[in-house]
């Protein structure tokens, strides 16, 4: 009887798989870029390169969303060739008789950080990934909470500027339109920041640390938007902790300081007095560890 779980993290830019032991440690892993066509072939090949001839006790899948956790299908925004793709069933066909669970990558990131990272010891938390987009997921009462379809906790689409810019979701003024790396860079350019064509959030952070005012203001705006959204989510879900990861969060206090300031202003209810914000600890592994945690209880 094996105690290893296979975790798969399907994203818009990369596909990762890992064998995870009962303590949440990655035993073996592999990753490939997400191809623009035929992503299933890449998924099957990364899985086989990780599993080799090991037996697995279960499979947990984290996928870029939206997902339909009830039907087991995924429709990742950045992978147009997959609409309602039956990812759970397709993976299950490779592992007959083994439990296979699917959740959004935001839920898995939160669950991974809750199990092995910055969320350890908490019971009601939200996890955020502030990167090329802004994703998130909830752990409530110590368990992943996906909601009706598996997409709950998508904090990047809380509206912080009702008259703001159009969002990838079809709405307007979401956190993502202010705080995602590309949107921060675009805002800074519009405000007059002179930067190379390939400037990204890391360069923006370096410029802010070097004292440039416009990049500093970009992080100020992003942190405020993230903090406002966390305050709203915390008030609704009675949260004690927000864990923030992703490339933009690598900027550290440039982002976290305005987040905390926004919470001081906007998380005023007495039951939010202890609300904490912490930096994620697992980096890119959080989704894999969380995907493994999805099946940990069932195997
Ligand atoms: Zn949106």
Short mmCIF file of C-alpha atoms and ligand atoms in Angstrom, two decimals:
data_model
loop_
_atom_site.label_atom_id
_atom_site.label_comp_id
_atom_site.label_asym_id
_atom_site.label_seq_id
_atom_site.Cartn_x
_atom_site.Cartn_y
_atom_site.Cartn_z
CA UNK A 1 0.00 0.00 0.00
CA UNK A 2 1.46 3.29 -1.05
CA UNK A 3 1.10 6.48 0.91
CA UNK A 4 2.13 8.78 -1.93
CA UNK A 5 -0.39 11.13 -3.54
CA UNK A 6 -0.01 12.55 -7.03
CA UNK A 7 -0.61 16.29 -7.25
CA UNK A 8 -1.19 18.09 -10.53
CA UNK A 9 -1.18 21.88 -10.88
CA UNK A 10 -2.52 22.99 -14.26
CA UNK A 11 -1.89 26.67 -14.95
CA UNK A 12 -2.10 29.04 -17.87
CA UNK A 13 1.70 29.22 -18.20
CA UNK A 14 2.95 25.98 -16.65
CA UNK A 15 1.88 22.46 -15.79
CA UNK A 16 3.44 20.91 -12.69
CA UNK A 17 3.09 17.48 -11.13
CA UNK A 18 4.53 16.01 -7.95
CA UNK A 19 4.46 12.98 -5.73
CA UNK A 20 3.67 14.17 -2.22
CA UNK A 21 4.19 12.18 0.97
CA UNK A 22 1.79 12.11 3.96
CA UNK A 23 3.66 14.99 5.59
CA UNK A 24 3.12 17.29 2.62
CA UNK A 25 6.67 17.03 1.34
CA UNK A 26 7.32 16.84 -2.38
CA UNK A 27 9.18 13.62 -3.15
CA UNK A 28 9.56 14.09 -6.90
CA UNK A 29 8.29 16.77 -9.27
CA UNK A 30 8.38 18.00 -12.84
CA UNK A 31 7.04 20.96 -14.75
CA UNK A 32 6.59 21.97 -18.37
CA UNK A 33 5.30 25.14 -20.05
CA UNK A 34 1.62 24.99 -20.99
CA UNK A 35 1.50 24.49 -24.76
CA UNK A 36 -0.85 26.64 -26.78
CA UNK A 37 -2.50 23.58 -28.30
CA UNK A 38 -3.19 20.07 -27.08
CA UNK A 39 -2.43 20.69 -23.40
CA UNK A 40 -3.69 17.19 -22.49
CA UNK A 41 -0.66 15.53 -24.11
CA UNK A 42 1.60 17.71 -21.98
CA UNK A 43 -0.42 16.88 -18.84
CA UNK A 44 -0.20 13.13 -19.52
CA UNK A 45 3.52 13.30 -20.18
CA UNK A 46 4.39 15.36 -17.09
CA UNK A 47 2.31 12.96 -14.99
CA UNK A 48 4.08 9.90 -16.37
CA UNK A 49 7.52 11.47 -15.89
CA UNK A 50 6.72 12.01 -12.20
CA UNK A 51 4.85 8.80 -11.42
CA UNK A 52 7.20 6.47 -13.32
CA UNK A 53 6.40 3.06 -11.81
CA UNK A 54 5.22 4.29 -8.39
CA UNK A 55 1.76 3.41 -7.10
CA UNK A 56 -0.34 6.35 -5.94
CA UNK A 57 -3.08 6.34 -3.32
CA UNK A 58 -4.97 9.29 -4.79
CA UNK A 59 -4.72 12.22 -7.16
CA UNK A 60 -5.37 15.87 -6.34
CA UNK A 61 -5.75 18.40 -9.14
CA UNK A 62 -5.39 22.17 -8.91
CA UNK A 63 -6.47 24.02 -12.03
CA UNK A 64 -6.55 27.57 -13.24
CA UNK A 65 -10.15 28.64 -13.30
CA UNK A 66 -12.94 28.84 -13.74
CA UNK A 67 -13.45 25.22 -12.74
CA UNK A 68 -16.61 23.21 -12.23
CA UNK A 69 -15.70 21.03 -9.29
CA UNK A 70 -19.06 19.23 -9.46
CA UNK A 71 -18.76 18.22 -13.13
CA UNK A 72 -14.96 17.88 -12.88
CA UNK A 73 -14.39 20.23 -15.80
CA UNK A 74 -12.08 23.21 -16.28
CA UNK A 75 -12.21 26.29 -18.53
CA UNK A 76 -8.98 28.20 -17.79
CA UNK A 77 -9.22 31.78 -19.06
CA UNK A 78 -5.70 31.65 -20.52
CA UNK A 79 -6.17 28.29 -22.27
CA UNK A 80 -8.88 28.96 -24.87
CA UNK A 81 -8.69 25.42 -26.30
CA UNK A 82 -10.07 24.02 -23.03
CA UNK A 83 -13.68 24.94 -22.38
CA UNK A 84 -15.48 22.57 -19.98
CA UNK A 85 -12.61 20.14 -20.50
CA UNK A 86 -13.20 16.97 -18.43
CA UNK A 87 -9.87 17.13 -16.60
CA UNK A 88 -10.88 15.05 -13.57
CA UNK A 89 -12.25 12.21 -15.70
CA UNK A 90 -9.26 12.32 -18.05
CA UNK A 91 -6.80 12.05 -15.17
CA UNK A 92 -8.94 9.40 -13.45
CA UNK A 93 -8.75 7.24 -16.58
CA UNK A 94 -4.99 6.98 -15.99
CA UNK A 95 -5.48 5.79 -12.39
CA UNK A 96 -8.37 3.33 -12.23
CA UNK A 97 -9.81 2.74 -8.77
CA UNK A 98 -8.00 5.67 -7.17
CA UNK A 99 -9.81 8.75 -5.74
CA UNK A 100 -9.31 11.89 -7.84
CA UNK A 101 -10.21 15.35 -6.51
CA UNK A 102 -10.29 18.67 -8.38
CA UNK A 103 -10.35 22.25 -7.11
CA UNK A 104 -9.42 25.70 -8.33
CA UNK A 105 -5.77 26.69 -7.98
CA UNK A 106 -6.69 29.46 -5.54
CA UNK A 107 -8.35 27.01 -3.18
CA UNK A 108 -5.33 24.70 -3.48
CA UNK A 109 -2.84 27.50 -2.78
CA UNK A 110 -4.79 28.41 0.37
CA UNK A 111 -5.00 24.78 1.42
CA UNK A 112 -1.29 24.20 0.80
CA UNK A 113 -0.30 27.21 2.88
CA UNK A 114 -2.75 26.09 5.57
CA UNK A 115 -1.26 22.61 5.73
CA UNK A 116 2.47 23.26 5.39
CA UNK A 117 3.05 27.03 5.05
CA UNK A 118 2.19 30.40 6.55
CA UNK A 119 -1.38 29.36 7.38
CA UNK A 120 -0.44 26.60 9.81
CA UNK A 121 -2.43 26.86 13.02
CA UNK A 122 -5.15 29.05 11.54
CA UNK A 123 -8.74 27.91 11.07
CA UNK A 124 -10.35 30.67 8.96
CA UNK A 125 -8.07 32.08 6.29
CA UNK A 126 -7.92 33.39 2.77
CA UNK A 127 -4.94 32.76 0.49
CA UNK A 128 -4.09 35.18 -2.31
CA UNK A 129 -1.79 34.88 -5.28
CA UNK A 130 -0.88 38.34 -6.58
CA UNK A 131 0.87 37.71 -9.85
CA UNK A 132 -0.02 38.14 -13.55
CA UNK A 133 -3.58 37.84 -12.23
CA UNK A 134 -4.96 37.92 -8.70
CA UNK A 135 -6.38 34.63 -7.45
CA UNK A 136 -7.44 33.33 -4.11
CA UNK A 137 -9.11 30.66 -2.07
CA UNK A 138 -10.67 30.08 1.32
CA UNK A 139 -10.04 27.65 4.14
CA UNK A 140 -13.00 27.86 6.51
CA UNK A 141 -13.24 25.90 9.75
CA UNK A 142 -9.99 24.21 8.74
CA UNK A 143 -11.33 22.88 5.45
CA UNK A 144 -11.14 24.05 1.84
CA UNK A 145 -14.26 25.96 0.87
CA UNK A 146 -14.97 25.92 -2.85
CA UNK A 147 -18.58 27.01 -2.70
CA UNK A 148 -21.25 25.83 -5.12
CA UNK A 149 -18.99 25.25 -8.14
CA UNK A 150 -15.49 25.25 -6.62
CA UNK A 151 -14.66 28.88 -7.35
CA UNK A 152 -15.33 30.54 -3.99
CA UNK A 153 -12.62 32.80 -2.62
CA UNK A 154 -11.77 34.39 -5.96
CA UNK A 155 -10.75 37.58 -4.21
CA UNK A 156 -9.12 39.07 -7.33
CA UNK A 157 -12.57 39.90 -8.62
CA UNK A 158 -13.81 41.83 -5.64
CA UNK A 159 -14.61 45.28 -7.04
CA UNK A 160 -12.51 48.05 -5.53
CA UNK A 161 -13.16 50.73 -8.18
CA UNK A 162 -16.73 50.50 -9.52
CA UNK A 163 -15.88 52.93 -12.33
CA UNK A 164 -12.45 51.45 -12.91
CA UNK A 165 -10.86 49.70 -15.88
CA UNK A 166 -12.32 46.66 -17.67
CA UNK A 167 -11.27 43.31 -16.19
CA UNK A 168 -10.53 39.93 -17.81
CA UNK A 169 -13.69 38.63 -16.12
CA UNK A 170 -15.90 40.98 -18.13
CA UNK A 171 -16.48 43.26 -15.16
CA UNK A 172 -14.83 46.50 -14.18
CA UNK A 173 -12.58 47.77 -11.42
CA UNK A 174 -11.72 44.42 -9.83
CA UNK A 175 -8.67 44.10 -7.55
CA UNK A 176 -6.94 42.43 -10.49
CA UNK A 177 -7.25 45.60 -12.60
CA UNK A 178 -5.20 47.49 -10.01
CA UNK A 179 -2.91 44.93 -8.35
CA UNK A 180 -1.87 42.37 -10.96
CA UNK A 181 1.75 42.80 -12.08
CA UNK A 182 0.97 43.75 -15.71
CA UNK A 183 -1.77 46.19 -14.62
CA UNK A 184 0.58 47.83 -12.11
CA UNK A 185 3.22 48.28 -14.81
CA UNK A 186 0.61 49.62 -17.26
CA UNK A 187 -0.65 52.12 -14.68
CA UNK A 188 2.90 53.30 -13.92
CA UNK A 189 3.59 53.82 -17.63
CA UNK A 190 0.40 55.84 -18.04
CA UNK A 191 1.50 57.92 -15.05
CA UNK A 192 4.80 58.68 -16.78
CA UNK A 193 7.17 55.91 -15.63
CA UNK A 194 9.89 55.41 -18.24
CA UNK A 195 10.79 51.74 -18.48
CA UNK A 196 11.90 49.17 -21.04
CA UNK A 197 9.22 47.36 -23.08
CA UNK A 198 9.70 44.16 -21.11
CA UNK A 199 9.36 45.84 -17.71
CA UNK A 200 7.59 43.65 -15.16
CA UNK A 201 6.55 43.80 -11.52
CA UNK A 202 10.07 42.91 -10.38
CA UNK A 203 11.55 45.89 -12.24
CA UNK A 204 8.76 48.08 -10.90
CA UNK A 205 9.66 46.92 -7.38
CA UNK A 206 13.35 47.65 -7.96
CA UNK A 207 12.49 51.14 -9.16
CA UNK A 208 10.24 51.71 -6.14
CA UNK A 209 13.01 50.60 -3.79
CA UNK A 210 15.40 52.96 -5.58
CA UNK A 211 13.07 55.79 -4.60
CA UNK A 212 11.14 56.43 -7.82
CA UNK A 213 7.80 57.96 -6.92
CA UNK A 214 5.56 56.55 -9.64
CA UNK A 215 6.54 52.90 -8.98
CA UNK A 216 6.08 53.54 -5.26
CA UNK A 217 2.60 54.87 -5.97
CA UNK A 218 1.83 51.78 -8.11
CA UNK A 219 2.57 49.53 -5.10
CA UNK A 220 0.65 51.88 -2.83
CA UNK A 221 -2.44 51.54 -5.07
CA UNK A 222 -2.03 47.77 -5.40
CA UNK A 223 -1.58 47.24 -1.68
CA UNK A 224 -4.56 49.41 -0.87
CA UNK A 225 -6.75 47.47 -3.34
CA UNK A 226 -5.62 44.12 -1.94
CA UNK A 227 -6.15 45.35 1.63
CA UNK A 228 -9.63 46.67 0.88
CA UNK A 229 -10.56 43.32 -0.67
CA UNK A 230 -9.15 41.36 2.27
CA UNK A 231 -11.10 43.57 4.69
CA UNK A 232 -14.31 42.83 2.76
CA UNK A 233 -13.69 39.11 2.56
CA UNK A 234 -12.73 39.00 6.24
CA UNK A 235 -15.91 40.78 7.28
CA UNK A 236 -18.05 38.36 5.24
CA UNK A 237 -16.26 35.14 6.24
CA UNK A 238 -15.07 36.06 9.75
CA UNK A 239 -11.43 35.45 8.85
CA UNK A 240 -8.40 35.56 11.13
CA UNK A 241 -5.64 35.45 8.50
CA UNK A 242 -4.75 36.40 4.93
CA UNK A 243 -1.70 34.75 3.35
CA UNK A 244 -0.36 36.54 0.29
CA UNK A 245 1.94 34.96 -2.28
CA UNK A 246 2.76 35.35 -5.97
CA UNK A 247 5.34 37.36 -7.90
CA UNK A 248 4.04 40.80 -6.90
CA UNK A 249 4.18 39.79 -3.21
CA UNK A 250 7.93 39.15 -3.64
CA UNK A 251 8.21 42.93 -3.31
CA UNK A 252 7.62 42.42 0.43
CA UNK A 253 6.84 45.51 2.47
CA UNK A 254 6.32 47.61 -0.67
CA UNK A 255 3.05 45.68 -0.98
CA UNK A 256 2.40 44.54 2.58
CA UNK A 257 2.73 47.94 4.22
CA UNK A 258 -0.17 49.53 2.27
CA UNK A 259 -2.16 46.29 2.69
CA UNK A 260 -1.86 46.59 6.47
CA UNK A 261 -2.67 50.29 6.36
CA UNK A 262 -5.85 49.57 4.37
CA UNK A 263 -6.86 46.96 6.93
CA UNK A 264 -6.43 49.51 9.73
CA UNK A 265 -8.83 51.79 7.89
CA UNK A 266 -11.33 49.27 6.55
CA UNK A 267 -11.36 46.25 8.89
CA UNK A 268 -12.90 48.11 11.79
CA UNK A 269 -15.37 45.60 13.18
CA UNK A 270 -14.47 44.24 16.60
CA UNK A 271 -14.27 40.62 15.43
CA UNK A 272 -11.63 41.63 12.86
CA UNK A 273 -9.34 43.15 15.46
CA UNK A 274 -6.90 40.23 15.30
CA UNK A 275 -6.90 39.90 11.50
CA UNK A 276 -3.35 39.11 10.39
CA UNK A 277 -1.55 39.30 7.06
CA UNK A 278 1.41 37.03 6.36
CA UNK A 279 3.66 36.34 3.38
CA UNK A 280 3.20 32.93 1.79
CA UNK A 281 5.96 30.42 2.49
CA UNK A 282 5.63 27.69 -0.11
CA UNK A 283 6.12 29.71 -3.30
CA UNK A 284 5.23 27.81 -6.44
CA UNK A 285 4.76 24.56 -4.51
CA UNK A 286 1.67 25.74 -2.62
CA UNK A 287 -0.74 24.62 -5.35
CA UNK A 288 0.80 21.14 -5.50
CA UNK A 289 0.84 20.71 -1.73
CA UNK A 290 -2.76 21.92 -1.55
CA UNK A 291 -3.83 19.60 -4.36
CA UNK A 292 -2.32 16.73 -2.39
CA UNK A 293 -4.19 17.91 0.70
CA UNK A 294 -7.48 17.64 -1.23
CA UNK A 295 -7.16 13.86 -1.28
CA UNK A 296 -5.27 13.44 1.99
CA UNK A 297 -8.50 12.95 3.94
CA UNK A 298 -9.96 10.47 1.48
CA UNK A 299 -7.04 8.04 1.21
ZN1 LIG B 1 -12.67 40.83 -12.61
#
